[in-house]
XYZ file of N, CA, C and O in Angstrom:
672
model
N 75.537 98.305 124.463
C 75.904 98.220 123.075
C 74.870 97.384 122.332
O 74.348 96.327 122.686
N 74.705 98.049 121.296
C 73.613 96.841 120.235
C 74.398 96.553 119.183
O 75.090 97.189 118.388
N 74.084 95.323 119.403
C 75.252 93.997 118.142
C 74.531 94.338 117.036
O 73.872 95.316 117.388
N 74.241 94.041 115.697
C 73.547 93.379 114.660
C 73.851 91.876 114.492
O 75.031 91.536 114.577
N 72.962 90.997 114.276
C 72.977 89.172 114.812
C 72.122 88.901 113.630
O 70.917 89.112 113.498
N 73.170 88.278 112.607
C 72.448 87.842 111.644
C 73.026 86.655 111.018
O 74.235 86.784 110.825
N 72.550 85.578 110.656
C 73.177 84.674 110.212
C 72.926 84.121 108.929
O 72.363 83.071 108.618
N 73.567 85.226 108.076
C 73.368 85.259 106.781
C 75.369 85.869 106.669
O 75.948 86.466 107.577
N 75.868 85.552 105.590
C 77.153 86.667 105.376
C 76.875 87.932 105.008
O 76.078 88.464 104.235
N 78.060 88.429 106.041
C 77.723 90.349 106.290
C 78.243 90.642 104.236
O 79.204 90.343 103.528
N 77.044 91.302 104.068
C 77.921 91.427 102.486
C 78.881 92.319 102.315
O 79.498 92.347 101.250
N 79.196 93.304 103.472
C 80.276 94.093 103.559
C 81.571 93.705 103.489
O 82.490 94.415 103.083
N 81.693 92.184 104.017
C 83.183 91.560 104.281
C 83.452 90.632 103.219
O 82.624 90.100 102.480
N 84.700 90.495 103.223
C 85.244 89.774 101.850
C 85.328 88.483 102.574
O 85.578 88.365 103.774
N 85.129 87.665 101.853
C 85.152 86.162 102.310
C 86.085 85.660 103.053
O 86.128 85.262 104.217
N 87.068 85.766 101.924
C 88.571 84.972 102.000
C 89.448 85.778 103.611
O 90.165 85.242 104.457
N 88.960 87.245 103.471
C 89.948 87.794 105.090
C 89.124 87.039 106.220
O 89.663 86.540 107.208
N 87.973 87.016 106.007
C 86.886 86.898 107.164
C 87.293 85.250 107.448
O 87.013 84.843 108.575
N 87.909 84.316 106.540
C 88.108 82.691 106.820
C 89.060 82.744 107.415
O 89.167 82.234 108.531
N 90.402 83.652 106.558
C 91.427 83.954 107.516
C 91.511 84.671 108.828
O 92.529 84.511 109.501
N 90.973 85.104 109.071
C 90.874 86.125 110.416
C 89.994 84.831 111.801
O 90.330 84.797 112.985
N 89.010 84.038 111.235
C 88.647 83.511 111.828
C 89.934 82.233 112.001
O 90.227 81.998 113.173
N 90.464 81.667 111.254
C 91.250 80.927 111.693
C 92.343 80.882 112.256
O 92.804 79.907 112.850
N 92.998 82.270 112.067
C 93.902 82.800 113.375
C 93.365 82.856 114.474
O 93.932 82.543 115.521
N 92.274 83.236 114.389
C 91.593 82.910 116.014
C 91.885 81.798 116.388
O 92.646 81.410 117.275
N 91.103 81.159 115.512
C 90.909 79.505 116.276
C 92.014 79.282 116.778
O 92.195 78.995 117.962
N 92.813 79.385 115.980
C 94.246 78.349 115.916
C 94.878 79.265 117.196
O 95.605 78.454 117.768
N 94.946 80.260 117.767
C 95.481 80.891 118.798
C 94.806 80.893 120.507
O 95.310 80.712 121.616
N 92.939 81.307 119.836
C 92.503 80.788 121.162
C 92.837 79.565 121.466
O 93.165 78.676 120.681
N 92.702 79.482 123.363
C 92.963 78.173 124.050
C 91.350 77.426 124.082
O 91.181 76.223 123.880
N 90.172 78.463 124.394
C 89.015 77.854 124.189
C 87.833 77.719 123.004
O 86.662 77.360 123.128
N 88.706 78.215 121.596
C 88.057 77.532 120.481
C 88.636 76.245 119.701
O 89.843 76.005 119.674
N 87.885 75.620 119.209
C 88.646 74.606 118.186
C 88.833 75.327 117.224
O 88.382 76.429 116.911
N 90.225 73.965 116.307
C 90.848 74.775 115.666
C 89.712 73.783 114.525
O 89.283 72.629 114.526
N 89.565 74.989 113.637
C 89.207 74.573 111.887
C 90.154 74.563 110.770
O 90.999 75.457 110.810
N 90.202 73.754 109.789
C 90.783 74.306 108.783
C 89.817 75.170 107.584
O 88.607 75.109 107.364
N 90.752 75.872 107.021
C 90.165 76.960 106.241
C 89.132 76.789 105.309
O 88.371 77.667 104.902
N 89.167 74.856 104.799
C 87.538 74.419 104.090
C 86.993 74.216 104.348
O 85.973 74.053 103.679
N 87.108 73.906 106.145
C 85.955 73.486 106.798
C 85.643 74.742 107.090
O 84.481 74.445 107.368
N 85.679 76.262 107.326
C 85.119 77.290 107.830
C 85.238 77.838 106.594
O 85.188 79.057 106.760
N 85.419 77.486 104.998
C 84.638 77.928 103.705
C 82.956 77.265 103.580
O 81.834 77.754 103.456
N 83.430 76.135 103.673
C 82.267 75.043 103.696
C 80.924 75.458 104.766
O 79.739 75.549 104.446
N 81.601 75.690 106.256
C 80.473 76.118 107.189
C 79.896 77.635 106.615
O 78.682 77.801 106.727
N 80.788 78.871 105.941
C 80.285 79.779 105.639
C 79.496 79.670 104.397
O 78.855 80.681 104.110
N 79.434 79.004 103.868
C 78.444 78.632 102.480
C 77.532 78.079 103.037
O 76.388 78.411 102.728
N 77.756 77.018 104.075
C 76.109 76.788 104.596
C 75.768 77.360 105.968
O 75.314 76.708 106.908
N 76.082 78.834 105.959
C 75.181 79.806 107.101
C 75.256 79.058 108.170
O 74.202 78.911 108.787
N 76.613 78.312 108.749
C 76.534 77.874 110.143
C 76.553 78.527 111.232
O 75.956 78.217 112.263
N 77.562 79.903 110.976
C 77.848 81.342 111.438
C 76.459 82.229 112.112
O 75.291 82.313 111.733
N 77.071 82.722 113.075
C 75.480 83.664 113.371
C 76.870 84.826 113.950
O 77.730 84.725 114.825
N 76.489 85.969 112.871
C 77.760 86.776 112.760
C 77.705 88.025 114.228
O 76.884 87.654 115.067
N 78.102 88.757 114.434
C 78.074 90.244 115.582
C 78.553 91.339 114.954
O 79.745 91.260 114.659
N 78.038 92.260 114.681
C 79.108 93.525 113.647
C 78.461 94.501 114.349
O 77.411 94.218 114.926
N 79.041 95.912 114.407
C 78.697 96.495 115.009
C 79.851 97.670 113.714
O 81.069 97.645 113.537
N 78.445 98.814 112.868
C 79.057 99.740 112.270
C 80.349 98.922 111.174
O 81.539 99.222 111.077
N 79.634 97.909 110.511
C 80.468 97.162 109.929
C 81.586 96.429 110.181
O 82.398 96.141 109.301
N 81.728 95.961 111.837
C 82.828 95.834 111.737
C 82.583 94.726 112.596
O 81.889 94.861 113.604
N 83.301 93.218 112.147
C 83.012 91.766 112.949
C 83.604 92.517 114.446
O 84.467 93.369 114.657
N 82.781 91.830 115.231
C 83.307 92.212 116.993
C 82.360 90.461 117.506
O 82.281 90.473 118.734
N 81.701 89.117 116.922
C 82.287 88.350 117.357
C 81.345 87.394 116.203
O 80.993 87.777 115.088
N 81.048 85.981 116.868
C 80.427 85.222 116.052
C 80.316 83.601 116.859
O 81.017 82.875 117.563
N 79.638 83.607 116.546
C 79.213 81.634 116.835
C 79.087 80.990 115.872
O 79.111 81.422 114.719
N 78.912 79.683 116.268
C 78.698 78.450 115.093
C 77.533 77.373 115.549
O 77.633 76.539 116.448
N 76.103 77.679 114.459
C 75.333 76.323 115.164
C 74.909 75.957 113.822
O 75.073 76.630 112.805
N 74.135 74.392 113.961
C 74.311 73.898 112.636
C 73.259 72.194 113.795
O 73.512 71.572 114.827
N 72.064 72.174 112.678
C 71.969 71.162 113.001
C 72.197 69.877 112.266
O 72.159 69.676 111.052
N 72.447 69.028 113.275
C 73.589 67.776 112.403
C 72.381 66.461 112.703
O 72.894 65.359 112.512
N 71.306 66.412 113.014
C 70.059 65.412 112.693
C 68.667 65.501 112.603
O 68.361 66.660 112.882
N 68.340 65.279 112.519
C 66.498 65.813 112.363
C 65.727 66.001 113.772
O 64.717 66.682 113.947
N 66.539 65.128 114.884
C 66.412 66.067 116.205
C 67.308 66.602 117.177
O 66.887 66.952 118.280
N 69.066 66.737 116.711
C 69.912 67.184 117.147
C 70.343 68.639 116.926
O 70.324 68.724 115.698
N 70.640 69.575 117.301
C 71.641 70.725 116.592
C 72.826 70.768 117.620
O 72.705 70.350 118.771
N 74.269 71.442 116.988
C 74.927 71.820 118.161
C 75.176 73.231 117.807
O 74.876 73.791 116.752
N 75.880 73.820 119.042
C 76.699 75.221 119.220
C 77.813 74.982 119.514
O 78.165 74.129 120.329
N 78.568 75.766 118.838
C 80.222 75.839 118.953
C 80.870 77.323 118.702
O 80.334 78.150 117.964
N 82.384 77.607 119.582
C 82.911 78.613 118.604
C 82.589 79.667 119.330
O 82.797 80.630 118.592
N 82.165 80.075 120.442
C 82.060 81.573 120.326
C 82.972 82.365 120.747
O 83.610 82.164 121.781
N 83.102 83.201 120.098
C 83.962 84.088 120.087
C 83.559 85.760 120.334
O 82.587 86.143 119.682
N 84.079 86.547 121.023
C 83.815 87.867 120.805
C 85.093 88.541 120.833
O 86.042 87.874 121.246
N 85.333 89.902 120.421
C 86.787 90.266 120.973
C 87.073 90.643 121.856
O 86.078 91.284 122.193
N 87.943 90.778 122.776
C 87.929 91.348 123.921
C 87.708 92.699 124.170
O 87.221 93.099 125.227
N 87.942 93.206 123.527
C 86.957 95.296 123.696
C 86.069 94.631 123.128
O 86.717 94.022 122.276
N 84.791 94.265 122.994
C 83.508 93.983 123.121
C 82.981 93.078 124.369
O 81.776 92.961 124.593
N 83.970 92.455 125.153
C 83.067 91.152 125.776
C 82.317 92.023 127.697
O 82.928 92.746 128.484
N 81.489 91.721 127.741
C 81.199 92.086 128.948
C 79.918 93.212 128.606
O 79.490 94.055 129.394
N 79.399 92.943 127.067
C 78.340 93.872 126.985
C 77.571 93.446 126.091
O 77.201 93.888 125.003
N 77.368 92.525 126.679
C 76.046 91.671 126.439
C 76.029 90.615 124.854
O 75.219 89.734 124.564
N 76.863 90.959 124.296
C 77.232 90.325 123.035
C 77.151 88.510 122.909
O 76.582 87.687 122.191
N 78.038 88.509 124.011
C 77.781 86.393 123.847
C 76.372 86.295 123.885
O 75.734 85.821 122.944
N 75.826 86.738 124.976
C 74.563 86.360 125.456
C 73.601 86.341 123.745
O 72.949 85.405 123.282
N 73.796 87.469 123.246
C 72.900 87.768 121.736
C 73.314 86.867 121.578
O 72.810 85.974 122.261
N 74.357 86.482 120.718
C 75.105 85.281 119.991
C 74.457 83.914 120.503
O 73.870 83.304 119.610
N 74.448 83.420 121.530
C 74.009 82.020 122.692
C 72.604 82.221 122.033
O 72.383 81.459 121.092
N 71.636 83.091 122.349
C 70.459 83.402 122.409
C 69.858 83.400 120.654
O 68.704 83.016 120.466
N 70.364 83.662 119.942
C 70.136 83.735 118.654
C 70.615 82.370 118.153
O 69.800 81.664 117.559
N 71.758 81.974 118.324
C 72.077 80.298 118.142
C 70.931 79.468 118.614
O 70.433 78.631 117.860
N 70.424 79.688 120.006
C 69.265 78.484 120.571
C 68.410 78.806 119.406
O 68.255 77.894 118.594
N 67.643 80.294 119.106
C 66.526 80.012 118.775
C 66.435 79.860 117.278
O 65.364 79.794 116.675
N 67.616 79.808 116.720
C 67.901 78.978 115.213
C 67.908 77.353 115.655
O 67.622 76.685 114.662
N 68.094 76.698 116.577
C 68.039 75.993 116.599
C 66.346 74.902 117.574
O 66.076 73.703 117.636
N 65.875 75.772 117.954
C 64.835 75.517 118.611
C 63.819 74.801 117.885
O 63.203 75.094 116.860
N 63.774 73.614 118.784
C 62.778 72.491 118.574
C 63.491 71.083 118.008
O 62.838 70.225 117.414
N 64.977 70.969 118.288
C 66.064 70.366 118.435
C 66.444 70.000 120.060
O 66.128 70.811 120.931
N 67.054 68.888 120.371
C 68.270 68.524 121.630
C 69.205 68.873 121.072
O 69.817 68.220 120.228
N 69.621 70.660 121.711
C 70.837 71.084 121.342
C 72.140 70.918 122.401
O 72.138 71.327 123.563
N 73.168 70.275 121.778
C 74.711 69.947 122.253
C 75.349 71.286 122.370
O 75.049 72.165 121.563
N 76.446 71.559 123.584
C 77.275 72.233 123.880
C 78.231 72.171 124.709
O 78.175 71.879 125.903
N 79.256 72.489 123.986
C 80.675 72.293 124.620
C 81.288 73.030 125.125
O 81.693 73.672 124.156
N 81.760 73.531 126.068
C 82.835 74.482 126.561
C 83.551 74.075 127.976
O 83.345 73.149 128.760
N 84.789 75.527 127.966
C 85.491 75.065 129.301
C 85.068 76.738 129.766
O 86.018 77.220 130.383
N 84.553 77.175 129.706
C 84.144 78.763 129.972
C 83.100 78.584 131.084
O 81.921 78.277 130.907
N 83.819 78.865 132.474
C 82.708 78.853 133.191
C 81.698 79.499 133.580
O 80.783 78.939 134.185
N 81.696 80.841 133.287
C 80.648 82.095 132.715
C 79.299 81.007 131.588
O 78.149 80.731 131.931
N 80.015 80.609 130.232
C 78.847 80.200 129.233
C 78.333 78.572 130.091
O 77.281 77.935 130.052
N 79.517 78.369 130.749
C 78.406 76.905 131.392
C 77.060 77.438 132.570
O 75.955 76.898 132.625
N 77.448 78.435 133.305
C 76.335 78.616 133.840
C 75.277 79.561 133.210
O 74.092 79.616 133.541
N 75.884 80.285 132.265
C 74.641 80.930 131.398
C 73.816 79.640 130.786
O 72.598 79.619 130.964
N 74.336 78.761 130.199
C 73.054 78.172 129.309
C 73.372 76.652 130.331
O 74.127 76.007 129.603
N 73.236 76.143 131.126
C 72.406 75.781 132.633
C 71.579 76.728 132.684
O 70.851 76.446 131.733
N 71.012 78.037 133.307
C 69.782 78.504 133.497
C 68.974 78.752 132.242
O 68.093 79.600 132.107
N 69.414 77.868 131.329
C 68.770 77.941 130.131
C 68.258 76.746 130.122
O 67.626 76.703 129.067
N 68.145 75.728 130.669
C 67.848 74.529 130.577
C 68.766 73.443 130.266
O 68.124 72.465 130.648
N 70.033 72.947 129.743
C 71.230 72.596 129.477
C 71.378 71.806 130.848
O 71.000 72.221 131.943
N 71.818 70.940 130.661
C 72.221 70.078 131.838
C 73.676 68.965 131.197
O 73.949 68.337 130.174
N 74.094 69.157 132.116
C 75.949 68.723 131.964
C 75.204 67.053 131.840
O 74.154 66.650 132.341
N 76.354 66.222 130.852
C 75.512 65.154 130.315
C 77.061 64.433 129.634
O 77.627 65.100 128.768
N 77.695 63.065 130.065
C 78.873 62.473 129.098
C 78.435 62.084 127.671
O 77.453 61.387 127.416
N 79.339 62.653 126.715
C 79.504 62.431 125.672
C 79.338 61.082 124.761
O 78.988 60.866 123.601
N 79.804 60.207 125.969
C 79.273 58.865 125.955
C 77.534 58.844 125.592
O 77.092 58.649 124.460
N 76.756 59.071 126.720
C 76.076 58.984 126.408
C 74.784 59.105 125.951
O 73.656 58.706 126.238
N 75.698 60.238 124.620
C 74.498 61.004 123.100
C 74.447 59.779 122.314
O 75.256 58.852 122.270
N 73.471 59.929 121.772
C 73.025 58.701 120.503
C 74.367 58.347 119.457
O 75.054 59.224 118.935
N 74.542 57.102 119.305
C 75.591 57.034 118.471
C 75.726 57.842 117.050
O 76.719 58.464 116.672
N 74.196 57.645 116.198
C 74.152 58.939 114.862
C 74.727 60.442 115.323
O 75.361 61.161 114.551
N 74.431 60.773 116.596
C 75.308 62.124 117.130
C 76.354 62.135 116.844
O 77.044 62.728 116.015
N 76.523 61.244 117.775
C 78.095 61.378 118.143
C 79.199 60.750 116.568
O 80.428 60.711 116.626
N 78.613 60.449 115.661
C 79.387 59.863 114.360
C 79.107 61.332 113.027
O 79.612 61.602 111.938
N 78.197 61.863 113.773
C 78.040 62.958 112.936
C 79.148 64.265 113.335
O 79.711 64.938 112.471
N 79.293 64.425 114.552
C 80.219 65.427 115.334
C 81.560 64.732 114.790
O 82.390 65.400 114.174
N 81.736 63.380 115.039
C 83.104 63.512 114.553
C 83.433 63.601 113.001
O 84.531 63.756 112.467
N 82.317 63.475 112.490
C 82.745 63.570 111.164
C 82.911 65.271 110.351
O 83.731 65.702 109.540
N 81.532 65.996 111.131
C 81.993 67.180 111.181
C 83.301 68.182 111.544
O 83.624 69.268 111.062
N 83.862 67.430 112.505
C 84.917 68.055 113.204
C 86.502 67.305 112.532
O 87.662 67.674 112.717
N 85.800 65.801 111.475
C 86.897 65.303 111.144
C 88.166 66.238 110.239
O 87.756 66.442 109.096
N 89.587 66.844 110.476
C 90.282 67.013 109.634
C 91.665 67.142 110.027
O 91.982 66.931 111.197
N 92.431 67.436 109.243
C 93.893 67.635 109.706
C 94.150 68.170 111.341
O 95.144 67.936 112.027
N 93.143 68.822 111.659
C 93.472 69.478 112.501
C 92.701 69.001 114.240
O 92.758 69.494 115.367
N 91.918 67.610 113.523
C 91.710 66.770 114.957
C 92.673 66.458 115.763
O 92.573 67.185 116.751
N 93.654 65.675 115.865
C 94.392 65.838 117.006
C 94.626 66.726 117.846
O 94.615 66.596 119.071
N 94.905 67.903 117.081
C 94.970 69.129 117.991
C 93.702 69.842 118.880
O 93.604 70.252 120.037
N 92.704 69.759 117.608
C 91.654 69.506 118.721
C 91.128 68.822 120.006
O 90.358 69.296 120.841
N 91.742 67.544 119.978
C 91.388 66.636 120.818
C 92.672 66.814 121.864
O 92.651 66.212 122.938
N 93.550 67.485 121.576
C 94.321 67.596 122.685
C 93.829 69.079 123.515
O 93.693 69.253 124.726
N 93.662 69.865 122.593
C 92.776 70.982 123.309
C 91.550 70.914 123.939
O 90.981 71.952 124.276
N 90.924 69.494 124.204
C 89.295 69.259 124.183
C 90.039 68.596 125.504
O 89.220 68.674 126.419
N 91.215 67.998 125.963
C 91.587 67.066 127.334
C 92.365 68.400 127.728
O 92.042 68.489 128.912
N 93.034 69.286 127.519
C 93.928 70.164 128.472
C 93.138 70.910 128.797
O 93.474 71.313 129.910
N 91.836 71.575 128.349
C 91.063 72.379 128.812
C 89.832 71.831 129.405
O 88.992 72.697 129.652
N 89.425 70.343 129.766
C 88.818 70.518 130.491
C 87.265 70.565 129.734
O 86.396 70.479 130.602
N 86.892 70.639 128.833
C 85.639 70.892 127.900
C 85.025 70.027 128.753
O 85.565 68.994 129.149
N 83.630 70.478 129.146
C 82.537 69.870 129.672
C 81.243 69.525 127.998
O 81.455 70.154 126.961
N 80.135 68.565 128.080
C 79.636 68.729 127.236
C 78.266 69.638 128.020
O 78.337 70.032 129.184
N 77.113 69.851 127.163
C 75.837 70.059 128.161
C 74.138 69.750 126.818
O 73.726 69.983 125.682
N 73.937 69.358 127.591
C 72.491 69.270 126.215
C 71.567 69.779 126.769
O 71.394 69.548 127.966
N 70.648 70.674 126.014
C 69.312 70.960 125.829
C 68.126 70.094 125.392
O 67.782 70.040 124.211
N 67.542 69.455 126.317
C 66.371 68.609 125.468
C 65.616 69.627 125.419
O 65.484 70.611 126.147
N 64.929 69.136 124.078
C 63.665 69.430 123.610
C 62.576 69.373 124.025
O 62.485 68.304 124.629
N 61.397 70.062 124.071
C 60.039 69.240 124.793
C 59.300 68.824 123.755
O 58.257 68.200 123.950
């Protein structure tokens, strides 16, 4: 299957379904965080999204965004399930790094498929502890909203590993 991977908004889709649709996700998957709906207005105004459509039609999407002048992270991916297993994350992962390339990029998951995909990417499992404090005050402030707790209880029941990419 060939995705289209662009991280610009598909101008085909209406905003407001595409915030909602994504936040039923969140809020239902066990391995995405949950957003609220201004924080995933806010991330879609600033092109955090790196979208998947296929014949107009969303089939998945990621989230990268760099948060310091030598940090970026990845978050969020999602595909649907009649799409996954054909090659789609991998675009998504792969198009996220190289928007973000020439950064120490952060990544989180409990997916043990995407932990060993981006390990042979260079990624090495690394405590949260100890990222630079400007990181780590920037992530929480990014991630700060109504809907942290729940995050953070979903970030201890599942197990989330972190992993970083240095830079050369």
């Amino acid at each position: 299957m060939i995705a289209c991977l662009d991280g610009s908004f598909p101008p085909f889709t209406n905003p407001d379904l595409l915030i909602d649709t994504i936040y039923k996700i969140c809020c239902s998957e066990k391995t995405l965080g949950i957003r609220s709906k201004g924080l995933l207005k806010k991330n879609l105004v600033k092109e955090t999204f790196v979208f998947a459509y296929v014949n107009k039609t969303l089939i998945g999407w990621i989230e990268r965004e760099k948060i310091t002048a030598s940090y970026g992270v990845v978050s969020n991916l999602y595909v649907y399930p009649q799409f996954r297993r054909e090659g789609v994350s991998r675009g998504l992962i792969l198009k996220a790094f190289e928007d973000l390339s020439g950064t120490n990029t952060l990544a989180t998951t409990s997916n043990e498929g995407v932990a060993k995909f981006i390990t042979e990417r260079g990624f090495e499992k690394i405590e949260f502890s100890l990222l630079p404090l400007i990181v780590k005050l920037k992530l929480y402030l990014r991630y700060l909203n109504r809907h942290a707790i729940q995050n953070f209880m979903k970030l201890r029941k599942n197990k989330f590993e972190s992993y970083l990419r240095r830079c050369s």
